[in-house]
Amino acid sequence: MKTAAPISFAGSQLAETRHVCAFFNSEEEEYRVLLPFIKGGFECGHKAVHVVNAHQRSEHMKRLVEAGIDPAAAESSGQLELRINTEIYLRDGKFDKDRMLHAFEQIASGNATGAFPLSRIVCRMDWAAEGKSYTNDLIEFESRVNHVWEHHDDAVICTYHLGQFGGDTVIDIMRTHPMIIIGGILQQNPFFVPPGEFLREFSERRTGRSTSASAGS
Protein backbone atom coordinates (compact mmCIF):
# COMPACT_ATOMS: atom_id res chain seq x y z
CA MET A 1 0.00 0.00 0.00
CA LYS A 2 1.42 3.36 -1.03
CA THR A 3 1.46 5.93 1.75
CA ALA A 4 4.19 8.42 0.78
CA ALA A 5 3.35 12.06 0.21
CA PRO A 6 3.16 13.30 -3.39
CA ILE A 7 6.44 14.54 -4.90
CA SER A 8 6.56 17.90 -6.70
CA PHE A 9 8.17 17.47 -10.09
CA ALA A 10 8.23 19.28 -13.44
CA GLY A 11 5.24 21.52 -12.84
CA SER A 12 3.03 18.79 -11.41
CA GLN A 13 3.08 16.03 -8.78
CA LEU A 14 3.92 12.34 -8.63
CA ALA A 15 1.22 10.77 -6.49
CA GLU A 16 0.45 7.05 -6.60
CA THR A 17 1.85 6.43 -10.09
CA ARG A 18 5.59 7.11 -10.26
CA HIS A 19 7.06 5.34 -13.31
CA VAL A 20 7.89 8.16 -15.73
CA CYS A 21 9.35 8.34 -19.23
CA ALA A 22 11.00 11.72 -19.71
CA PHE A 23 11.78 12.84 -23.26
CA PHE A 24 14.39 15.54 -23.75
CA ASN A 25 16.02 17.25 -26.71
CA SER A 26 19.30 18.09 -24.92
CA GLU A 27 21.25 17.62 -21.71
CA GLU A 28 20.56 21.24 -20.78
CA GLU A 29 16.82 20.61 -20.89
CA GLU A 30 17.25 17.33 -18.99
CA TYR A 31 19.20 18.86 -16.10
CA ARG A 32 16.95 21.93 -15.94
CA VAL A 33 13.97 19.64 -15.33
CA LEU A 34 15.65 16.98 -13.18
CA LEU A 35 17.88 18.95 -10.80
CA PRO A 36 15.10 20.49 -8.64
CA PHE A 37 13.58 17.00 -8.26
CA ILE A 38 16.99 15.50 -7.41
CA LYS A 39 17.86 18.27 -4.94
CA GLY A 40 14.46 18.02 -3.26
CA GLY A 41 15.07 14.32 -2.69
CA PHE A 42 18.38 14.93 -0.96
CA GLU A 43 16.81 17.60 1.24
CA CYS A 44 13.95 15.39 2.45
CA GLY A 45 16.09 12.32 3.09
CA HIS A 46 15.24 10.16 0.11
CA LYS A 47 17.87 7.89 -1.43
CA ALA A 48 19.16 8.88 -4.88
CA VAL A 49 20.00 6.21 -7.45
CA HIS A 50 21.44 7.74 -10.62
CA VAL A 51 22.28 5.58 -13.64
CA VAL A 52 24.30 7.57 -16.19
CA ASN A 53 26.44 7.10 -19.30
CA ALA A 54 30.04 5.99 -18.73
CA HIS A 55 31.44 9.27 -20.10
CA GLN A 56 28.89 11.31 -18.13
CA ARG A 57 29.93 10.51 -14.54
CA SER A 58 32.22 13.52 -13.91
CA GLU A 59 29.85 15.92 -15.68
CA HIS A 60 26.94 14.59 -13.63
CA MET A 61 28.86 15.09 -10.37
CA LYS A 62 29.70 18.64 -11.48
CA ARG A 63 26.03 19.38 -12.18
CA LEU A 64 25.07 18.13 -8.71
CA VAL A 65 27.70 20.36 -7.09
CA GLU A 66 26.45 23.37 -9.07
CA ALA A 67 22.94 22.64 -7.77
CA GLY A 68 24.21 22.87 -4.18
CA ILE A 69 24.52 19.12 -3.55
CA ASP A 70 27.63 17.49 -2.06
CA PRO A 71 27.75 14.23 -4.06
CA ALA A 72 30.93 12.92 -2.41
CA ALA A 73 29.39 13.20 1.06
CA ALA A 74 26.12 11.69 -0.21
CA GLU A 75 27.98 8.71 -1.69
CA SER A 76 29.87 8.22 1.58
CA SER A 77 26.64 8.23 3.60
CA GLY A 78 24.91 5.87 1.19
CA GLN A 79 22.30 8.43 0.18
CA LEU A 80 23.66 8.61 -3.40
CA GLU A 81 24.34 5.57 -5.51
CA LEU A 82 25.85 6.51 -8.88
CA ARG A 83 25.99 3.70 -11.42
CA ILE A 84 26.95 3.34 -15.10
CA ASN A 85 24.07 2.36 -17.37
CA THR A 86 25.87 -0.25 -19.47
CA GLU A 87 27.11 -1.97 -16.29
CA ILE A 88 23.56 -2.08 -14.93
CA TYR A 89 21.63 -3.01 -18.05
CA LEU A 90 24.22 -4.82 -20.18
CA ARG A 91 26.09 -7.07 -17.80
CA ASP A 92 28.28 -9.41 -19.88
CA GLY A 93 27.23 -7.43 -22.93
CA LYS A 94 23.67 -8.77 -22.84
CA PHE A 95 20.36 -7.26 -21.79
CA ASP A 96 18.53 -9.80 -19.65
CA LYS A 97 15.07 -8.43 -18.84
CA ASP A 98 14.38 -11.07 -16.17
CA ARG A 99 17.64 -10.26 -14.37
CA MET A 100 16.80 -6.55 -14.58
CA LEU A 101 13.34 -7.06 -13.10
CA HIS A 102 14.93 -8.90 -10.19
CA ALA A 103 17.60 -6.18 -9.80
CA PHE A 104 15.02 -3.40 -9.57
CA GLU A 105 12.94 -5.41 -7.12
CA GLN A 106 16.03 -5.59 -4.91
CA ILE A 107 16.59 -1.81 -4.88
CA ALA A 108 12.91 -0.97 -4.40
CA SER A 109 11.91 0.74 -1.17
CA GLY A 110 11.27 -1.73 1.61
CA ASN A 111 13.73 -4.22 0.12
CA ALA A 112 16.93 -2.20 -0.16
CA THR A 113 19.26 -1.87 2.81
CA GLY A 114 19.52 1.52 4.49
CA ALA A 115 17.33 3.90 6.41
CA PHE A 116 15.77 5.72 3.46
CA PRO A 117 11.97 5.77 3.10
CA LEU A 118 12.09 5.64 -0.69
CA SER A 119 14.37 6.16 -3.67
CA ARG A 120 14.32 8.71 -6.45
CA ILE A 121 15.77 6.71 -9.33
CA VAL A 122 16.91 8.43 -12.54
CA CYS A 123 18.07 6.19 -15.39
CA ARG A 124 19.67 7.51 -18.56
CA MET A 125 18.54 5.15 -21.33
CA ASP A 126 20.98 6.07 -24.12
CA TRP A 127 22.52 2.58 -24.04
CA ALA A 128 19.40 1.20 -25.74
CA ALA A 129 20.00 3.34 -28.82
CA GLU A 130 23.47 1.87 -29.34
CA GLY A 131 22.28 -1.59 -30.32
CA LYS A 132 18.94 -1.93 -32.07
CA SER A 133 18.81 -5.60 -31.02
CA TYR A 134 18.03 -4.45 -27.45
CA THR A 135 14.97 -2.42 -28.35
CA ASN A 136 12.23 -5.07 -28.26
CA ASP A 137 13.48 -6.55 -24.99
CA LEU A 138 13.77 -3.07 -23.48
CA ILE A 139 10.17 -2.21 -24.43
CA GLU A 140 8.93 -5.49 -22.93
CA PHE A 141 10.95 -4.80 -19.76
CA GLU A 142 9.59 -1.25 -19.43
CA SER A 143 6.06 -2.64 -19.54
CA ARG A 144 6.69 -5.53 -17.13
CA VAL A 145 8.55 -3.39 -14.58
CA ASN A 146 5.30 -1.52 -13.88
CA HIS A 147 4.32 -4.57 -11.81
CA VAL A 148 7.33 -3.85 -9.57
CA TRP A 149 6.81 -0.11 -9.14
CA GLU A 150 3.07 -0.30 -8.46
CA HIS A 151 3.92 -1.90 -5.10
CA HIS A 152 6.54 0.66 -4.02
CA ASP A 153 6.74 4.40 -3.34
CA ASP A 154 9.92 4.97 -5.36
CA ALA A 155 9.90 7.56 -8.15
CA VAL A 156 11.51 6.12 -11.28
CA ILE A 157 12.45 8.46 -14.14
CA CYS A 158 13.64 6.87 -17.41
CA THR A 159 15.20 9.59 -19.54
CA TYR A 160 15.32 9.35 -23.32
CA HIS A 161 16.85 11.82 -25.76
CA LEU A 162 14.48 12.10 -28.69
CA GLY A 163 17.10 12.39 -31.41
CA GLN A 164 18.47 8.93 -30.62
CA PHE A 165 15.33 6.85 -31.07
CA GLY A 166 13.07 6.19 -34.03
CA GLY A 167 9.42 7.21 -34.01
CA ASP A 168 8.00 3.69 -33.57
CA THR A 169 10.29 3.05 -30.59
CA VAL A 170 9.34 6.38 -28.98
CA ILE A 171 5.65 5.50 -29.28
CA ASP A 172 6.15 2.09 -27.65
CA ILE A 173 8.23 3.64 -24.84
CA MET A 174 5.43 6.14 -24.26
CA ARG A 175 2.85 3.35 -24.12
CA THR A 176 4.76 1.52 -21.33
CA HIS A 177 4.93 4.43 -18.85
CA PRO A 178 1.88 5.72 -16.94
CA MET A 179 3.47 9.17 -16.51
CA ILE A 180 5.34 11.24 -19.08
CA ILE A 181 7.47 14.37 -19.27
CA ILE A 182 7.45 16.08 -22.63
CA GLY A 183 8.15 19.74 -23.20
CA GLY A 184 9.49 19.84 -19.64
CA ILE A 185 6.06 19.18 -18.08
CA LEU A 186 4.98 16.11 -16.12
CA GLN A 187 1.54 14.74 -16.92
CA GLN A 188 -0.50 11.57 -16.82
CA ASN A 189 0.20 9.72 -20.01
CA PRO A 190 -2.94 9.30 -22.15
CA PHE A 191 -1.11 6.75 -24.33
CA PHE A 192 -0.27 4.35 -21.48
CA VAL A 193 -1.44 0.76 -21.96
CA PRO A 194 -1.50 -1.57 -18.91
CA PRO A 195 1.14 -4.34 -19.05
CA GLY A 196 -1.23 -7.27 -19.63
CA GLU A 197 -2.84 -5.63 -22.64
CA PHE A 198 0.36 -4.10 -24.01
CA LEU A 199 2.45 -7.28 -23.76
CA ARG A 200 -0.22 -9.36 -25.50
CA GLU A 201 -0.38 -6.88 -28.38
CA PHE A 202 3.40 -6.47 -28.52
CA SER A 203 3.95 -10.25 -28.64
CA GLU A 204 1.45 -10.57 -31.50
CA ARG A 205 3.18 -7.75 -33.35
CA ARG A 206 6.63 -9.34 -32.93
CA THR A 207 5.30 -12.73 -34.06
CA GLY A 208 3.73 -11.07 -37.10
CA ARG A 209 7.02 -9.38 -38.00
CA SER A 210 8.91 -12.67 -37.66
CA THR A 211 6.38 -14.47 -39.87
CA SER A 212 6.59 -11.73 -42.51
CA ALA A 213 10.40 -11.84 -42.48
CA SER A 214 10.40 -15.65 -42.86
CA ALA A 215 7.93 -15.48 -45.73
CA GLY A 216 10.08 -12.93 -47.51
CA SER A 217 13.34 -14.88 -47.19
PDB file of C-alpha atoms in Angstrom:
ATOM      1  CA  MET A   1       0.000   0.000   0.000  1.00  0.00           C
ATOM      2  CA  LYS A   2       1.419   3.363  -1.035  1.00  0.00           C
ATOM      3  CA  THR A   3       1.459   5.928   1.749  1.00  0.00           C
ATOM      4  CA  ALA A   4       4.186   8.415   0.776  1.00  0.00           C
ATOM      5  CA  ALA A   5       3.348  12.064   0.212  1.00  0.00           C
ATOM      6  CA  PRO A   6       3.163  13.301  -3.387  1.00  0.00           C
ATOM      7  CA  ILE A   7       6.440  14.542  -4.903  1.00  0.00           C
ATOM      8  CA  SER A   8       6.555  17.904  -6.698  1.00  0.00           C
ATOM      9  CA  PHE A   9       8.169  17.466 -10.088  1.00  0.00           C
ATOM     10  CA  ALA A  10       8.233  19.284 -13.440  1.00  0.00           C
ATOM     11  CA  GLY A  11       5.237  21.519 -12.836  1.00  0.00           C
ATOM     12  CA  SER A  12       3.031  18.789 -11.407  1.00  0.00           C
ATOM     13  CA  GLN A  13       3.084  16.029  -8.785  1.00  0.00           C
ATOM     14  CA  LEU A  14       3.918  12.342  -8.626  1.00  0.00           C
ATOM     15  CA  ALA A  15       1.217  10.769  -6.487  1.00  0.00           C
ATOM     16  CA  GLU A  16       0.452   7.046  -6.599  1.00  0.00           C
ATOM     17  CA  THR A  17       1.850   6.426 -10.085  1.00  0.00           C
ATOM     18  CA  ARG A  18       5.588   7.110 -10.261  1.00  0.00           C
ATOM     19  CA  HIS A  19       7.058   5.337 -13.307  1.00  0.00           C
ATOM     20  CA  VAL A  20       7.889   8.155 -15.730  1.00  0.00           C
ATOM     21  CA  CYS A  21       9.346   8.343 -19.230  1.00  0.00           C
ATOM     22  CA  ALA A  22      11.003  11.722 -19.712  1.00  0.00           C
ATOM     23  CA  PHE A  23      11.780  12.837 -23.262  1.00  0.00           C
ATOM     24  CA  PHE A  24      14.391  15.544 -23.747  1.00  0.00           C
ATOM     25  CA  ASN A  25      16.025  17.248 -26.707  1.00  0.00           C
ATOM     26  CA  SER A  26      19.297  18.091 -24.922  1.00  0.00           C
ATOM     27  CA  GLU A  27      21.253  17.621 -21.709  1.00  0.00           C
ATOM     28  CA  GLU A  28      20.564  21.241 -20.776  1.00  0.00           C
ATOM     29  CA  GLU A  29      16.823  20.608 -20.888  1.00  0.00           C
ATOM     30  CA  GLU A  30      17.250  17.329 -18.989  1.00  0.00           C
ATOM     31  CA  TYR A  31      19.200  18.863 -16.097  1.00  0.00           C
ATOM     32  CA  ARG A  32      16.949  21.929 -15.940  1.00  0.00           C
ATOM     33  CA  VAL A  33      13.967  19.640 -15.331  1.00  0.00           C
ATOM     34  CA  LEU A  34      15.648  16.982 -13.178  1.00  0.00           C
ATOM     35  CA  LEU A  35      17.877  18.945 -10.798  1.00  0.00           C
ATOM     36  CA  PRO A  36      15.104  20.486  -8.643  1.00  0.00           C
ATOM     37  CA  PHE A  37      13.580  17.003  -8.259  1.00  0.00           C
ATOM     38  CA  ILE A  38      16.987  15.504  -7.410  1.00  0.00           C
ATOM     39  CA  LYS A  39      17.860  18.274  -4.937  1.00  0.00           C
ATOM     40  CA  GLY A  40      14.458  18.022  -3.260  1.00  0.00           C
ATOM     41  CA  GLY A  41      15.066  14.323  -2.692  1.00  0.00           C
ATOM     42  CA  PHE A  42      18.381  14.934  -0.959  1.00  0.00           C
ATOM     43  CA  GLU A  43      16.814  17.602   1.243  1.00  0.00           C
ATOM     44  CA  CYS A  44      13.950  15.395   2.449  1.00  0.00           C
ATOM     45  CA  GLY A  45      16.094  12.323   3.091  1.00  0.00           C
ATOM     46  CA  HIS A  46      15.244  10.164   0.111  1.00  0.00           C
ATOM     47  CA  LYS A  47      17.870   7.894  -1.434  1.00  0.00           C
ATOM     48  CA  ALA A  48      19.165   8.877  -4.882  1.00  0.00           C
ATOM     49  CA  VAL A  49      20.004   6.211  -7.450  1.00  0.00           C
ATOM     50  CA  HIS A  50      21.440   7.735 -10.620  1.00  0.00           C
ATOM     51  CA  VAL A  51      22.283   5.582 -13.639  1.00  0.00           C
ATOM     52  CA  VAL A  52      24.297   7.568 -16.190  1.00  0.00           C
ATOM     53  CA  ASN A  53      26.435   7.101 -19.297  1.00  0.00           C
ATOM     54  CA  ALA A  54      30.041   5.993 -18.733  1.00  0.00           C
ATOM     55  CA  HIS A  55      31.436   9.272 -20.105  1.00  0.00           C
ATOM     56  CA  GLN A  56      28.890  11.310 -18.128  1.00  0.00           C
ATOM     57  CA  ARG A  57      29.926  10.514 -14.545  1.00  0.00           C
ATOM     58  CA  SER A  58      32.221  13.519 -13.913  1.00  0.00           C
ATOM     59  CA  GLU A  59      29.852  15.924 -15.678  1.00  0.00           C
ATOM     60  CA  HIS A  60      26.945  14.589 -13.627  1.00  0.00           C
ATOM     61  CA  MET A  61      28.856  15.090 -10.371  1.00  0.00           C
ATOM     62  CA  LYS A  62      29.700  18.635 -11.476  1.00  0.00           C
ATOM     63  CA  ARG A  63      26.029  19.381 -12.176  1.00  0.00           C
ATOM     64  CA  LEU A  64      25.071  18.134  -8.712  1.00  0.00           C
ATOM     65  CA  VAL A  65      27.702  20.365  -7.094  1.00  0.00           C
ATOM     66  CA  GLU A  66      26.446  23.374  -9.073  1.00  0.00           C
ATOM     67  CA  ALA A  67      22.942  22.637  -7.767  1.00  0.00           C
ATOM     68  CA  GLY A  68      24.205  22.866  -4.177  1.00  0.00           C
ATOM     69  CA  ILE A  69      24.524  19.116  -3.554  1.00  0.00           C
ATOM     70  CA  ASP A  70      27.633  17.485  -2.056  1.00  0.00           C
ATOM     71  CA  PRO A  71      27.753  14.233  -4.056  1.00  0.00           C
ATOM     72  CA  ALA A  72      30.931  12.922  -2.408  1.00  0.00           C
ATOM     73  CA  ALA A  73      29.391  13.196   1.062  1.00  0.00           C
ATOM     74  CA  ALA A  74      26.124  11.693  -0.215  1.00  0.00           C
ATOM     75  CA  GLU A  75      27.983   8.714  -1.690  1.00  0.00           C
ATOM     76  CA  SER A  76      29.869   8.219   1.580  1.00  0.00           C
ATOM     77  CA  SER A  77      26.643   8.229   3.601  1.00  0.00           C
ATOM     78  CA  GLY A  78      24.914   5.867   1.194  1.00  0.00           C
ATOM     79  CA  GLN A  79      22.301   8.430   0.176  1.00  0.00           C
ATOM     80  CA  LEU A  80      23.664   8.611  -3.396  1.00  0.00           C
ATOM     81  CA  GLU A  81      24.342   5.572  -5.511  1.00  0.00           C
ATOM     82  CA  LEU A  82      25.853   6.514  -8.875  1.00  0.00           C
ATOM     83  CA  ARG A  83      25.994   3.701 -11.420  1.00  0.00           C
ATOM     84  CA  ILE A  84      26.955   3.342 -15.099  1.00  0.00           C
ATOM     85  CA  ASN A  85      24.069   2.363 -17.371  1.00  0.00           C
ATOM     86  CA  THR A  86      25.873  -0.247 -19.466  1.00  0.00           C
ATOM     87  CA  GLU A  87      27.115  -1.973 -16.290  1.00  0.00           C
ATOM     88  CA  ILE A  88      23.563  -2.083 -14.929  1.00  0.00           C
ATOM     89  CA  TYR A  89      21.629  -3.007 -18.052  1.00  0.00           C
ATOM     90  CA  LEU A  90      24.224  -4.816 -20.181  1.00  0.00           C
ATOM     91  CA  ARG A  91      26.086  -7.070 -17.796  1.00  0.00           C
ATOM     92  CA  ASP A  92      28.283  -9.414 -19.876  1.00  0.00           C
ATOM     93  CA  GLY A  93      27.233  -7.433 -22.929  1.00  0.00           C
ATOM     94  CA  LYS A  94      23.665  -8.767 -22.841  1.00  0.00           C
ATOM     95  CA  PHE A  95      20.357  -7.262 -21.787  1.00  0.00           C
ATOM     96  CA  ASP A  96      18.534  -9.797 -19.647  1.00  0.00           C
ATOM     97  CA  LYS A  97      15.073  -8.430 -18.840  1.00  0.00           C
ATOM     98  CA  ASP A  98      14.375 -11.066 -16.172  1.00  0.00           C
ATOM     99  CA  ARG A  99      17.639 -10.257 -14.367  1.00  0.00           C
ATOM    100  CA  MET A 100      16.804  -6.554 -14.577  1.00  0.00           C
ATOM    101  CA  LEU A 101      13.340  -7.057 -13.097  1.00  0.00           C
ATOM    102  CA  HIS A 102      14.935  -8.897 -10.185  1.00  0.00           C
ATOM    103  CA  ALA A 103      17.596  -6.184  -9.796  1.00  0.00           C
ATOM    104  CA  PHE A 104      15.018  -3.395  -9.568  1.00  0.00           C
ATOM    105  CA  GLU A 105      12.937  -5.412  -7.122  1.00  0.00           C
ATOM    106  CA  GLN A 106      16.030  -5.592  -4.914  1.00  0.00           C
ATOM    107  CA  ILE A 107      16.589  -1.813  -4.878  1.00  0.00           C
ATOM    108  CA  ALA A 108      12.907  -0.967  -4.404  1.00  0.00           C
ATOM    109  CA  SER A 109      11.907   0.739  -1.167  1.00  0.00           C
ATOM    110  CA  GLY A 110      11.272  -1.729   1.608  1.00  0.00           C
ATOM    111  CA  ASN A 111      13.733  -4.215   0.119  1.00  0.00           C
ATOM    112  CA  ALA A 112      16.926  -2.199  -0.160  1.00  0.00           C
ATOM    113  CA  THR A 113      19.264  -1.871   2.810  1.00  0.00           C
ATOM    114  CA  GLY A 114      19.523   1.515   4.491  1.00  0.00           C
ATOM    115  CA  ALA A 115      17.330   3.903   6.411  1.00  0.00           C
ATOM    116  CA  PHE A 116      15.770   5.723   3.456  1.00  0.00           C
ATOM    117  CA  PRO A 117      11.968   5.766   3.096  1.00  0.00           C
ATOM    118  CA  LEU A 118      12.094   5.636  -0.691  1.00  0.00           C
ATOM    119  CA  SER A 119      14.374   6.157  -3.666  1.00  0.00           C
ATOM    120  CA  ARG A 120      14.324   8.709  -6.454  1.00  0.00           C
ATOM    121  CA  ILE A 121      15.766   6.707  -9.334  1.00  0.00           C
ATOM    122  CA  VAL A 122      16.911   8.426 -12.541  1.00  0.00           C
ATOM    123  CA  CYS A 123      18.073   6.186 -15.389  1.00  0.00           C
ATOM    124  CA  ARG A 124      19.666   7.507 -18.563  1.00  0.00           C
ATOM    125  CA  MET A 125      18.540   5.147 -21.325  1.00  0.00           C
ATOM    126  CA  ASP A 126      20.982   6.070 -24.122  1.00  0.00           C
ATOM    127  CA  TRP A 127      22.515   2.580 -24.036  1.00  0.00           C
ATOM    128  CA  ALA A 128      19.404   1.205 -25.735  1.00  0.00           C
ATOM    129  CA  ALA A 129      19.999   3.342 -28.823  1.00  0.00           C
ATOM    130  CA  GLU A 130      23.473   1.873 -29.341  1.00  0.00           C
ATOM    131  CA  GLY A 131      22.284  -1.594 -30.318  1.00  0.00           C
ATOM    132  CA  LYS A 132      18.939  -1.933 -32.070  1.00  0.00           C
ATOM    133  CA  SER A 133      18.810  -5.598 -31.022  1.00  0.00           C
ATOM    134  CA  TYR A 134      18.033  -4.450 -27.449  1.00  0.00           C
ATOM    135  CA  THR A 135      14.970  -2.419 -28.353  1.00  0.00           C
ATOM    136  CA  ASN A 136      12.230  -5.065 -28.265  1.00  0.00           C
ATOM    137  CA  ASP A 137      13.479  -6.549 -24.987  1.00  0.00           C
ATOM    138  CA  LEU A 138      13.768  -3.066 -23.477  1.00  0.00           C
ATOM    139  CA  ILE A 139      10.171  -2.212 -24.425  1.00  0.00           C
ATOM    140  CA  GLU A 140       8.931  -5.486 -22.928  1.00  0.00           C
ATOM    141  CA  PHE A 141      10.949  -4.797 -19.760  1.00  0.00           C
ATOM    142  CA  GLU A 142       9.588  -1.250 -19.434  1.00  0.00           C
ATOM    143  CA  SER A 143       6.063  -2.639 -19.538  1.00  0.00           C
ATOM    144  CA  ARG A 144       6.694  -5.533 -17.131  1.00  0.00           C
ATOM    145  CA  VAL A 145       8.547  -3.388 -14.577  1.00  0.00           C
ATOM    146  CA  ASN A 146       5.295  -1.521 -13.884  1.00  0.00           C
ATOM    147  CA  HIS A 147       4.323  -4.570 -11.812  1.00  0.00           C
ATOM    148  CA  VAL A 148       7.333  -3.852  -9.566  1.00  0.00           C
ATOM    149  CA  TRP A 149       6.805  -0.115  -9.141  1.00  0.00           C
ATOM    150  CA  GLU A 150       3.071  -0.299  -8.461  1.00  0.00           C
ATOM    151  CA  HIS A 151       3.918  -1.902  -5.097  1.00  0.00           C
ATOM    152  CA  HIS A 152       6.543   0.662  -4.022  1.00  0.00           C
ATOM    153  CA  ASP A 153       6.740   4.397  -3.341  1.00  0.00           C
ATOM    154  CA  ASP A 154       9.920   4.972  -5.359  1.00  0.00           C
ATOM    155  CA  ALA A 155       9.905   7.556  -8.146  1.00  0.00           C
ATOM    156  CA  VAL A 156      11.511   6.124 -11.282  1.00  0.00           C
ATOM    157  CA  ILE A 157      12.447   8.457 -14.138  1.00  0.00           C
ATOM    158  CA  CYS A 158      13.642   6.872 -17.405  1.00  0.00           C
ATOM    159  CA  THR A 159      15.204   9.587 -19.541  1.00  0.00           C
ATOM    160  CA  TYR A 160      15.317   9.346 -23.321  1.00  0.00           C
ATOM    161  CA  HIS A 161      16.847  11.816 -25.757  1.00  0.00           C
ATOM    162  CA  LEU A 162      14.477  12.102 -28.685  1.00  0.00           C
ATOM    163  CA  GLY A 163      17.101  12.390 -31.410  1.00  0.00           C
ATOM    164  CA  GLN A 164      18.473   8.935 -30.618  1.00  0.00           C
ATOM    165  CA  PHE A 165      15.329   6.846 -31.074  1.00  0.00           C
ATOM    166  CA  GLY A 166      13.070   6.186 -34.032  1.00  0.00           C
ATOM    167  CA  GLY A 167       9.417   7.210 -34.012  1.00  0.00           C
ATOM    168  CA  ASP A 168       7.998   3.690 -33.570  1.00  0.00           C
ATOM    169  CA  THR A 169      10.289   3.054 -30.589  1.00  0.00           C
ATOM    170  CA  VAL A 170       9.340   6.375 -28.975  1.00  0.00           C
ATOM    171  CA  ILE A 171       5.649   5.498 -29.284  1.00  0.00           C
ATOM    172  CA  ASP A 172       6.145   2.090 -27.648  1.00  0.00           C
ATOM    173  CA  ILE A 173       8.230   3.641 -24.845  1.00  0.00           C
ATOM    174  CA  MET A 174       5.430   6.140 -24.262  1.00  0.00           C
ATOM    175  CA  ARG A 175       2.852   3.352 -24.115  1.00  0.00           C
ATOM    176  CA  THR A 176       4.758   1.520 -21.332  1.00  0.00           C
ATOM    177  CA  HIS A 177       4.932   4.432 -18.855  1.00  0.00           C
ATOM    178  CA  PRO A 178       1.884   5.716 -16.940  1.00  0.00           C
ATOM    179  CA  MET A 179       3.472   9.170 -16.506  1.00  0.00           C
ATOM    180  CA  ILE A 180       5.336  11.240 -19.083  1.00  0.00           C
ATOM    181  CA  ILE A 181       7.470  14.372 -19.273  1.00  0.00           C
ATOM    182  CA  ILE A 182       7.445  16.080 -22.629  1.00  0.00           C
ATOM    183  CA  GLY A 183       8.154  19.741 -23.203  1.00  0.00           C
ATOM    184  CA  GLY A 184       9.489  19.842 -19.636  1.00  0.00           C
ATOM    185  CA  ILE A 185       6.058  19.181 -18.079  1.00  0.00           C
ATOM    186  CA  LEU A 186       4.983  16.112 -16.115  1.00  0.00           C
ATOM    187  CA  GLN A 187       1.541  14.740 -16.917  1.00  0.00           C
ATOM    188  CA  GLN A 188      -0.498  11.571 -16.817  1.00  0.00           C
ATOM    189  CA  ASN A 189       0.201   9.720 -20.015  1.00  0.00           C
ATOM    190  CA  PRO A 190      -2.941   9.304 -22.154  1.00  0.00           C
ATOM    191  CA  PHE A 191      -1.114   6.754 -24.334  1.00  0.00           C
ATOM    192  CA  PHE A 192      -0.268   4.349 -21.481  1.00  0.00           C
ATOM    193  CA  VAL A 193      -1.435   0.759 -21.962  1.00  0.00           C
ATOM    194  CA  PRO A 194      -1.499  -1.572 -18.911  1.00  0.00           C
ATOM    195  CA  PRO A 195       1.140  -4.340 -19.052  1.00  0.00           C
ATOM    196  CA  GLY A 196      -1.229  -7.270 -19.630  1.00  0.00           C
ATOM    197  CA  GLU A 197      -2.836  -5.628 -22.642  1.00  0.00           C
ATOM    198  CA  PHE A 198       0.356  -4.101 -24.015  1.00  0.00           C
ATOM    199  CA  LEU A 199       2.446  -7.280 -23.756  1.00  0.00           C
ATOM    200  CA  ARG A 200      -0.220  -9.357 -25.500  1.00  0.00           C
ATOM    201  CA  GLU A 201      -0.384  -6.882 -28.379  1.00  0.00           C
ATOM    202  CA  PHE A 202       3.401  -6.474 -28.515  1.00  0.00           C
ATOM    203  CA  SER A 203       3.949 -10.252 -28.642  1.00  0.00           C
ATOM    204  CA  GLU A 204       1.452 -10.574 -31.502  1.00  0.00           C
ATOM    205  CA  ARG A 205       3.181  -7.746 -33.347  1.00  0.00           C
ATOM    206  CA  ARG A 206       6.625  -9.340 -32.930  1.00  0.00           C
ATOM    207  CA  THR A 207       5.305 -12.731 -34.064  1.00  0.00           C
ATOM    208  CA  GLY A 208       3.735 -11.068 -37.097  1.00  0.00           C
ATOM    209  CA  ARG A 209       7.021  -9.379 -38.002  1.00  0.00           C
ATOM    210  CA  SER A 210       8.908 -12.668 -37.658  1.00  0.00           C
ATOM    211  CA  THR A 211       6.380 -14.466 -39.869  1.00  0.00           C
ATOM    212  CA  SER A 212       6.593 -11.731 -42.511  1.00  0.00           C
ATOM    213  CA  ALA A 213      10.404 -11.842 -42.476  1.00  0.00           C
ATOM    214  CA  SER A 214      10.398 -15.655 -42.860  1.00  0.00           C
ATOM    215  CA  ALA A 215       7.933 -15.483 -45.728  1.00  0.00           C
ATOM    216  CA  GLY A 216      10.085 -12.935 -47.515  1.00  0.00           C
ATOM    217  CA  SER A 217      13.340 -14.878 -47.195  1.00  0.00           C
TER     218      SER A 217
END
